[in-house]
C-alpha cells in the first residue's frame, strides 16, 4: 500500500485535474503542479532543516495551499506534522511546541505577533515564514532552490505517525493525538464510501487546519479521491456563499454556528446553491430547525459525528433520512465498530443511554508522550469517547451529551479546567468554577 504519496499517484492518473483552488485569488493548482511543489518542499525540509523520519514539523497560521504541500512533503519524508492552534495564547503555543519538539516551525505573517512572543520567551526552534518578513529566506524561495524529482523514504508503514493533532482535556493541558498514515488513509476510505465522494466533487476548506475538521473531514479524503478543494484563509459566510456558486461546489461542510451565520447572511436567499449535493454538519450537535431551514432551500443537510482521535467521520446518515431522522448521525461508517456501554460495562439496549466506544483502523495510536492518557482512552482496541449516545429501535444513533466537563463555542471544545487555570492566576481570585451558558448563536 502506498503511504504518503497520494499526490504523486494522482499526478500520473490525472495530471491536469485541479487539486486545489486558492480562495483569495482563485488560482488553480493541478495535481501535476502540486506534486512538483510537494517534492520541492520535501527536498527543502530534508536538505535545509535536516528533517528525516520521525522528526516533527510545526505549522502556525491561517489556512493556505502551502500547508497542504508541507503535509504531503512531511508524509513523504516519514516525518510528523504538528498543526498548532493560532487561537492559543503565546504560552499555550509554547507548551505545544515544547511538548512536540519540532525541528522547524513554518508560519505566516498573520501570526507575526505570536512568533515574536515565542522568540522573546526563548523558543529554541528553527523558523521559516511563508511570507516575506524583513528579507529573511521564505518558504517559496527555499523550495524554488530545490529540485522536484520524486522523494521516497523506505520503511513508512500504516503504523508510522504522520500528524500530531493537539486536543484539550479536562486537565487543562492539550494532548497530542498520534494520527498515523493508516488512520488518515482509513478515514479517507470510510469517508469516500460512506458519503459517496466522487472524483469530480468540489468542496471548500474554511475550518482551520489546526483541527481534524480542517484536515480530515473533507480536505484529505477528497484529495485521496482525486477531487478539488477550495482553500479559504478563514471562514466568511458571504465568501462561502459566493464560492459555492463560482466553483460549482458539490459538498459543504461546516460546524452549526457557521451554518447559522450562512443562513443569516444577506446573500442567503439569492445565492446559487444548485450544485450542492449535500451539506454536512459536525463539531457539535446541530439544531433541527437549522437542518429544516436548509431543507427549505431544497438542500440535503446531514449531521455527522467524529473526534480527533478516531477520525471525524464516524457515522453516515443517508439522504433519504435527512429530514425523517433529523438530529440523528445515522449508522457507523463501513470500517468501524461501535459499542454503547452502560456504567456497568454492558452494551445497552434500544433507547438506553451509554458511553460511545469505537474500534477500527481509524483509531489513533494514542497520545504523544503520554502513556497514562493512552492507556485510559484505549483498551483492547476500543476508544472511550466520553460522549453519551443512544440507539433507537431502528439502529439510528443519536448524540445525547458528554461525560466530559466541557462546553462548545463555535465548534471549539472549551474545557472549564483550562479557563479556571487562567482565573487562578489572578491574585484576587481564590476559588473558581466555570460552567457553560447557552447562546442563541
Coordinates of C-alpha atoms in Angstrom, one line a residue:
X1 CA 0.0 0.0 0.0
X2 CA 1.3 3.5 -0.9
X3 CA 1.6 5.8 2.1
X4 CA 2.5 9.5 1.8
X5 CA 2.4 9.8 -2.0
X6 CA -1.3 10.2 -2.9
X7 CA -0.5 13.4 -4.9
X8 CA 2.2 11.6 -6.9
X9 CA -0.2 8.9 -7.9
X10 CA -2.9 11.4 -9.0
X11 CA -0.3 13.4 -10.9
X12 CA 0.1 10.3 -13.0
X13 CA -3.6 9.3 -13.2
X14 CA -5.0 12.8 -13.9
X15 CA -2.1 15.4 -14.1
X16 CA -4.3 18.3 -15.4
X17 CA -7.1 17.7 -12.9
X18 CA -7.5 20.7 -10.5
X19 CA -6.5 19.6 -7.0
X20 CA -6.7 22.9 -5.0
X21 CA -8.0 26.4 -5.8
X22 CA -6.7 29.3 -3.7
X23 CA -9.7 31.0 -2.3
X24 CA -8.5 34.6 -2.1
X25 CA -7.0 34.7 -5.7
X26 CA -8.9 31.9 -7.5
X27 CA -5.6 30.5 -8.7
X28 CA -5.9 26.8 -9.5
X29 CA -3.2 24.1 -8.8
X30 CA -3.3 20.9 -10.8
X31 CA -2.3 17.5 -9.3
X32 CA 0.8 17.6 -11.5
X33 CA 1.8 21.1 -10.2
X34 CA 1.0 20.1 -6.6
X35 CA 3.3 17.0 -7.0
X36 CA 6.2 19.2 -8.1
X37 CA 5.7 21.6 -5.2
X38 CA 5.4 18.7 -2.7
X39 CA 8.7 17.2 -3.9
X40 CA 10.4 20.6 -3.7
X41 CA 9.1 21.1 -0.2
X42 CA 10.3 17.6 0.9
X43 CA 13.8 18.2 -0.5
X44 CA 13.9 21.6 1.1
X45 CA 12.9 20.4 4.5
X46 CA 15.3 17.5 4.3
X47 CA 18.3 19.3 2.9
X48 CA 17.9 22.7 4.6
X49 CA 16.5 21.7 8.0
X50 CA 17.6 18.1 8.3
X51 CA 14.0 16.8 8.6
X52 CA 14.0 13.0 8.5
X53 CA 11.9 10.1 9.5
X54 CA 10.2 10.7 12.9
X55 CA 11.1 14.4 13.1
X56 CA 8.3 16.9 13.7
X57 CA 7.5 19.9 11.5
X58 CA 5.1 22.5 13.1
X59 CA 2.7 24.8 11.3
X60 CA 1.2 28.0 12.6
X61 CA -1.1 30.4 10.8
X62 CA -4.2 30.8 8.6
X63 CA -5.2 28.1 6.0
X64 CA -3.2 28.2 2.8
X65 CA -2.3 25.9 0.0
X66 CA 1.4 25.7 1.2
X67 CA 0.2 23.9 4.3
X68 CA -1.2 21.1 2.2
X69 CA 2.2 21.0 0.4
X70 CA 4.0 20.7 3.7
X71 CA 1.7 17.9 4.9
X72 CA 2.5 15.7 1.8
X73 CA 6.2 16.7 1.9
X74 CA 6.4 15.6 5.6
X75 CA 4.5 12.4 4.8
X76 CA 7.0 11.5 2.0
X77 CA 9.9 12.0 4.5
X78 CA 8.3 9.8 7.1
X79 CA 8.2 12.9 9.4
X80 CA 5.3 14.1 11.5
X81 CA 3.2 17.3 11.0
X82 CA 2.2 19.4 14.0
X83 CA -0.5 22.0 13.2
X84 CA -0.7 24.5 16.1
X85 CA -3.8 26.3 17.1
X86 CA -3.3 30.0 16.3
X87 CA -6.1 31.0 18.6
X88 CA -4.0 29.9 21.6
X89 CA -2.1 32.4 23.8
X90 CA 1.7 32.6 23.4
X91 CA 2.4 30.5 26.5
X92 CA -0.1 27.8 25.2
X93 CA 1.6 27.7 21.8
X94 CA 5.0 27.4 23.6
X95 CA 3.7 24.4 25.6
X96 CA 2.6 22.6 22.4
X97 CA 5.9 23.3 20.7
X98 CA 7.9 22.3 23.8
X99 CA 5.9 19.1 24.1
X100 CA 6.2 18.1 20.4
X101 CA 9.7 19.4 19.9
X102 CA 9.6 20.2 16.2
X103 CA 12.7 20.6 14.1
X104 CA 11.2 23.7 12.3
X105 CA 8.2 26.0 12.8
X106 CA 6.7 27.2 9.5
X107 CA 4.4 30.2 10.0
X108 CA 2.5 33.0 8.2
X109 CA 2.7 36.8 8.6
X110 CA -0.8 36.7 10.2
X111 CA 0.8 35.2 13.4
X112 CA 3.8 37.5 13.5
X113 CA 2.9 38.8 17.0
X114 CA 2.7 35.2 18.3
X115 CA 6.0 34.3 16.7
X116 CA 7.6 37.4 18.2
X117 CA 6.3 36.5 21.6
X118 CA 7.7 32.9 21.2
X119 CA 11.1 34.3 20.2
X120 CA 11.1 36.7 23.2
X121 CA 10.3 33.8 25.5
X122 CA 13.4 31.9 24.3
X123 CA 11.8 29.5 21.8
X124 CA 14.6 27.1 20.6
X125 CA 13.4 26.0 17.1
X126 CA 14.3 27.0 13.5
X127 CA 11.7 29.4 12.0
X128 CA 10.6 29.6 8.4
X129 CA 8.0 32.1 7.1
X130 CA 5.5 31.6 4.3
X131 CA 5.7 35.4 3.7
X132 CA 8.4 37.9 3.2
X133 CA 9.2 39.4 6.6
X134 CA 12.3 41.6 6.6
X135 CA 14.2 39.9 3.8
X136 CA 14.8 36.5 5.5
X137 CA 14.5 33.4 3.3
X138 CA 10.9 32.4 2.7
X139 CA 9.3 29.0 2.2
X140 CA 8.7 29.6 -1.5
X141 CA 12.2 31.0 -2.1
X142 CA 13.8 28.0 -0.4
X143 CA 11.6 25.5 -2.3
X144 CA 12.5 27.1 -5.6
X145 CA 16.2 26.3 -4.9
X146 CA 15.5 22.6 -4.8
X147 CA 14.7 20.0 -7.5
X148 CA 11.3 18.4 -8.0
X149 CA 12.3 14.8 -8.7
X150 CA 10.3 12.3 -6.6
X151 CA 11.3 11.8 -2.9
X152 CA 10.9 8.4 -1.5
X153 CA 11.6 7.1 2.0
X154 CA 11.8 3.5 2.9
X155 CA 10.1 1.9 5.9
X156 CA 6.9 4.0 6.0
X157 CA 4.0 1.8 7.0
X158 CA 0.4 2.1 8.1
X159 CA 1.6 2.4 11.7
X160 CA 4.1 5.3 11.0
X161 CA 3.0 8.5 12.7
X162 CA 2.3 11.4 10.2
X163 CA 0.4 14.0 12.3
X164 CA 0.0 15.2 15.9
X165 CA -3.2 17.0 16.5
X166 CA -3.4 18.6 19.9
X167 CA -6.8 18.4 21.6
X168 CA -7.6 19.8 25.1
X169 CA -8.6 17.7 28.0
X170 CA -10.1 18.1 31.5
X171 CA -6.6 18.5 33.0
X172 CA -6.3 21.8 31.1
X173 CA -3.2 20.7 29.1
X174 CA -3.7 19.7 25.5
X175 CA -2.8 16.1 24.4
X176 CA -1.2 15.3 21.1
X177 CA -3.3 12.6 19.3
X178 CA -1.0 10.5 17.1
X179 CA -2.5 10.0 13.7
X180 CA -0.7 7.5 11.5
X181 CA -0.6 7.0 7.8
X182 CA -3.1 4.2 8.3
X183 CA -5.6 6.1 10.4
X184 CA -5.7 9.0 8.0
X185 CA -6.0 6.7 5.0
X186 CA -8.7 4.6 6.5
X187 CA -10.6 7.8 7.5
X188 CA -10.4 8.8 3.8
X189 CA -11.7 5.4 2.7
X190 CA -14.6 5.5 5.3
X191 CA -15.5 9.0 4.2
X192 CA -15.4 8.2 0.5
X193 CA -17.5 5.1 0.8
X194 CA -19.9 6.4 3.5
X195 CA -20.5 9.8 1.9
X196 CA -20.1 8.6 -1.7
X197 CA -17.4 11.0 -2.6
X198 CA -16.9 11.5 -6.4
X199 CA -13.7 12.4 -8.2
X200 CA -15.4 15.4 -9.6
X201 CA -16.7 16.7 -6.2
X202 CA -15.7 20.2 -5.1
X203 CA -15.6 21.4 -1.5
X204 CA -14.3 24.4 0.5
X205 CA -12.0 24.2 3.4
X206 CA -12.9 27.1 5.7
X207 CA -12.5 25.4 9.0
X208 CA -9.0 25.9 10.5
X209 CA -6.2 23.4 9.6
X210 CA -5.2 23.1 13.2
X211 CA -8.4 21.0 13.7
X212 CA -9.1 17.5 12.5
X213 CA -12.2 19.0 10.8
X214 CA -9.9 21.1 8.6
X215 CA -7.8 18.2 7.5
X216 CA -9.8 15.1 7.8
X217 CA -13.5 15.8 7.2
X218 CA -13.1 16.6 3.5
X219 CA -9.7 18.0 2.6
X220 CA -7.6 14.9 2.7
X221 CA -10.4 12.4 1.9
X222 CA -11.3 14.4 -1.2
X223 CA -7.6 14.7 -2.3
X224 CA -7.4 10.9 -1.8
X225 CA -10.4 10.6 -4.1
X226 CA -8.9 12.9 -6.7
X227 CA -11.4 15.8 -6.1
X228 CA -11.0 19.5 -5.8
X229 CA -10.6 21.6 -2.7
X230 CA -11.1 25.4 -2.5
X231 CA -8.8 26.7 0.3
X232 CA -10.1 29.7 2.2
X233 CA -7.8 31.5 4.6
X234 CA -10.6 31.9 7.2
X235 CA -14.4 31.5 7.3
X236 CA -16.6 34.2 6.0
X237 CA -20.3 33.4 5.3
X238 CA -20.6 35.7 2.3
X239 CA -17.4 34.4 0.7
X240 CA -18.5 30.9 1.3
X241 CA -21.8 31.5 -0.5
X242 CA -20.0 33.2 -3.4
X243 CA -17.5 30.3 -3.6
X244 CA -20.3 27.7 -3.8
X245 CA -21.7 29.4 -6.9
X246 CA -18.4 30.3 -8.5
X247 CA -16.8 26.9 -8.3
X248 CA -19.9 24.7 -8.6
X249 CA -19.3 23.3 -5.1
X250 CA -21.0 20.0 -4.5
X251 CA -20.3 19.3 -0.8
X252 CA -20.4 21.9 2.0
X253 CA -19.1 21.1 5.5
X254 CA -19.3 23.5 8.4
X255 CA -20.0 23.5 12.2
X256 CA -23.5 24.5 13.2
X257 CA -22.5 28.1 14.2
X258 CA -21.0 28.6 10.7
X259 CA -24.2 27.2 9.0
X260 CA -26.3 29.6 11.2
X261 CA -24.2 32.5 10.0
X262 CA -24.6 31.4 6.4
X263 CA -28.3 31.2 6.9
X264 CA -28.5 34.7 8.4
X265 CA -26.3 36.3 5.7
X266 CA -27.9 38.9 3.4
X267 CA -26.9 36.8 0.3
X268 CA -28.6 33.6 1.5
X269 CA -31.9 33.9 -0.4
X270 CA -30.3 34.9 -3.7
X271 CA -27.3 32.6 -3.5
X272 CA -26.9 29.9 -6.3
X273 CA -26.6 26.6 -4.4
X274 CA -27.8 24.4 -7.2
X275 CA -24.6 22.4 -7.5
X276 CA -24.6 21.2 -3.9
X277 CA -25.3 17.5 -3.5
X278 CA -25.4 17.8 0.3
X279 CA -24.3 19.8 3.4
X280 CA -22.7 18.1 6.4
X281 CA -22.6 19.5 9.9
X282 CA -20.2 18.4 12.6
X283 CA -18.3 19.7 15.6
X284 CA -21.4 20.0 17.8
X285 CA -25.0 18.7 17.8
X286 CA -26.9 20.5 15.1
X287 CA -30.3 22.1 15.9
X288 CA -33.1 20.5 14.0
X289 CA -34.6 23.9 12.9
X290 CA -31.3 24.7 11.2
X291 CA -31.5 21.4 9.3
X292 CA -35.1 22.2 8.3
X293 CA -34.1 25.7 7.1
X294 CA -31.6 24.3 4.7
X295 CA -34.1 21.7 3.5
X296 CA -36.5 24.5 2.6
X297 CA -33.9 25.6 0.0
X298 CA -34.0 22.1 -1.4
X299 CA -30.7 21.1 0.2
X300 CA -29.9 17.7 1.7
X301 CA -28.5 18.5 5.2
X302 CA -26.9 15.8 7.3
X303 CA -25.3 15.8 10.7
X304 CA -22.0 13.9 11.3
X305 CA -20.1 12.8 14.3
X306 CA -16.4 12.2 15.0
X307 CA -13.5 13.2 17.0
X308 CA -9.8 13.9 16.6
X309 CA -8.7 10.6 18.0
X310 CA -10.9 8.4 15.7
X311 CA -11.2 10.5 12.6
X312 CA -14.0 13.0 12.3
X313 CA -16.2 10.8 10.0
X314 CA -17.5 8.0 12.2
X315 CA -21.2 7.9 11.2
X316 CA -23.3 8.2 8.0
X317 CA -26.8 9.4 7.6
X318 CA -28.4 8.6 4.2
X319 CA -30.0 11.4 2.2
X320 CA -33.4 9.7 2.5
X321 CA -33.3 10.1 6.2
X322 CA -32.1 13.7 6.4
X323 CA -35.5 15.0 7.4
X324 CA -37.3 12.0 8.9
X325 CA -34.3 11.3 11.1
X326 CA -33.1 14.9 11.6
X327 CA -30.9 15.0 14.7
X328 CA -29.5 11.5 14.1
X329 CA -26.0 10.8 13.0
X330 CA -27.2 7.6 11.4
X331 CA -25.0 4.4 11.3
X332 CA -21.3 3.8 11.8
X333 CA -19.1 4.0 8.7
X334 CA -18.1 0.9 6.9
X335 CA -14.8 0.1 8.6
X336 CA -15.7 1.0 12.2
X337 CA -17.2 -0.9 15.1
X338 CA -19.5 0.8 17.6
X339 CA -20.5 0.0 21.1
X340 CA -22.7 2.0 23.5
X341 CA -21.7 0.9 27.0
X342 CA -23.6 1.5 30.3
X343 CA -21.9 2.3 33.6
X344 CA -21.9 -1.5 34.4
X345 CA -19.9 -2.2 31.3
X346 CA -22.7 -3.9 29.4
X347 CA -23.9 -2.9 26.0
X348 CA -27.1 -1.0 26.4
X349 CA -30.4 -1.7 24.6
X350 CA -32.5 0.4 22.3
X351 CA -33.1 4.0 23.6
X352 CA -30.9 3.4 26.6
X353 CA -28.1 5.9 27.1
X354 CA -24.4 5.0 27.5
X355 CA -20.9 6.0 26.6
X356 CA -19.9 5.6 22.9
X357 CA -16.9 3.4 22.3
X358 CA -15.3 3.0 18.9
X359 CA -12.9 0.4 17.4
X360 CA -11.3 0.2 14.0
X361 CA -8.4 1.2 11.8
X362 CA -9.2 4.9 12.3
X363 CA -8.4 4.9 16.0
X364 CA -5.3 6.9 16.8
X365 CA -2.1 5.4 18.1
X366 CA -2.5 7.1 21.4
X367 CA -1.3 10.3 22.8
X368 CA 2.2 11.7 22.2
X369 CA 4.5 11.2 25.2
X370 CA 1.5 10.4 27.5
X371 CA 1.3 6.7 28.2
X372 CA -1.2 7.1 31.1
X373 CA -3.7 9.0 28.9
X374 CA -3.3 6.5 26.1
X375 CA -4.0 3.6 28.5
X376 CA -7.0 5.3 29.9
X377 CA -8.5 6.0 26.5
X378 CA -7.8 2.9 24.5
X379 CA -8.5 -0.6 26.0
X380 CA -8.4 -3.7 23.9
X381 CA -8.7 -1.6 20.8
X382 CA -11.8 0.3 22.0
X383 CA -11.5 4.0 22.2
X384 CA -13.6 5.6 25.0
X385 CA -15.1 8.8 23.6
X386 CA -16.6 10.2 26.7
X387 CA -19.7 11.0 24.7
X388 CA -23.2 9.8 25.6
X389 CA -25.2 8.2 22.8
X390 CA -28.4 6.2 22.3
X391 CA -29.6 4.0 19.5
X392 CA -33.2 3.8 18.5
X393 CA -35.1 0.6 17.7
X394 CA -34.2 1.0 14.0
X395 CA -30.5 1.3 14.8
X396 CA -30.1 5.0 14.2
X397 CA -27.6 6.7 16.6
X398 CA -28.1 10.0 18.4
X399 CA -25.7 12.2 20.4
X400 CA -27.2 12.7 23.9
X401 CA -24.5 14.6 25.8
X402 CA -20.9 14.4 27.1
X403 CA -19.3 12.8 30.1
X404 CA -16.5 15.3 29.8
X405 CA -17.0 18.5 31.7
X406 CA -16.9 20.9 28.7
X407 CA -19.0 23.1 26.5
X408 CA -18.8 24.0 22.9
X409 CA -18.5 27.5 21.4
X410 CA -18.4 28.0 17.7
X411 CA -17.3 24.4 17.1
X412 CA -14.5 24.7 19.6
X413 CA -14.3 22.5 22.7
X414 CA -14.0 24.7 25.8
X415 CA -12.9 23.0 29.0
X416 CA -13.7 24.6 32.3
X417 CA -10.3 23.5 33.7
X418 CA -8.5 25.5 31.1
X419 CA -10.4 28.7 31.9
X420 CA -10.2 28.0 35.7
X421 CA -6.4 27.6 35.4
X422 CA -6.1 31.1 34.0
X423 CA -8.5 32.6 36.6
X424 CA -6.4 31.2 39.4
X425 CA -3.5 33.3 38.1
X426 CA -5.5 36.4 39.1
X427 CA -4.4 37.3 42.7
X428 CA -7.9 38.5 43.7
X429 CA -9.5 35.1 42.8
X430 CA -9.2 32.3 45.4
X431 CA -11.8 29.9 44.0
X432 CA -13.3 29.5 40.5
X433 CA -15.9 27.3 38.8
X434 CA -16.7 27.6 35.1
X435 CA -19.9 26.5 33.5
X436 CA -21.3 26.9 30.0
X437 CA -24.3 29.1 29.3
X438 CA -26.4 28.6 26.3
X439 CA -26.3 31.2 23.5
X440 CA -28.7 31.5 20.5
X441 CA -25.9 31.8 18.0

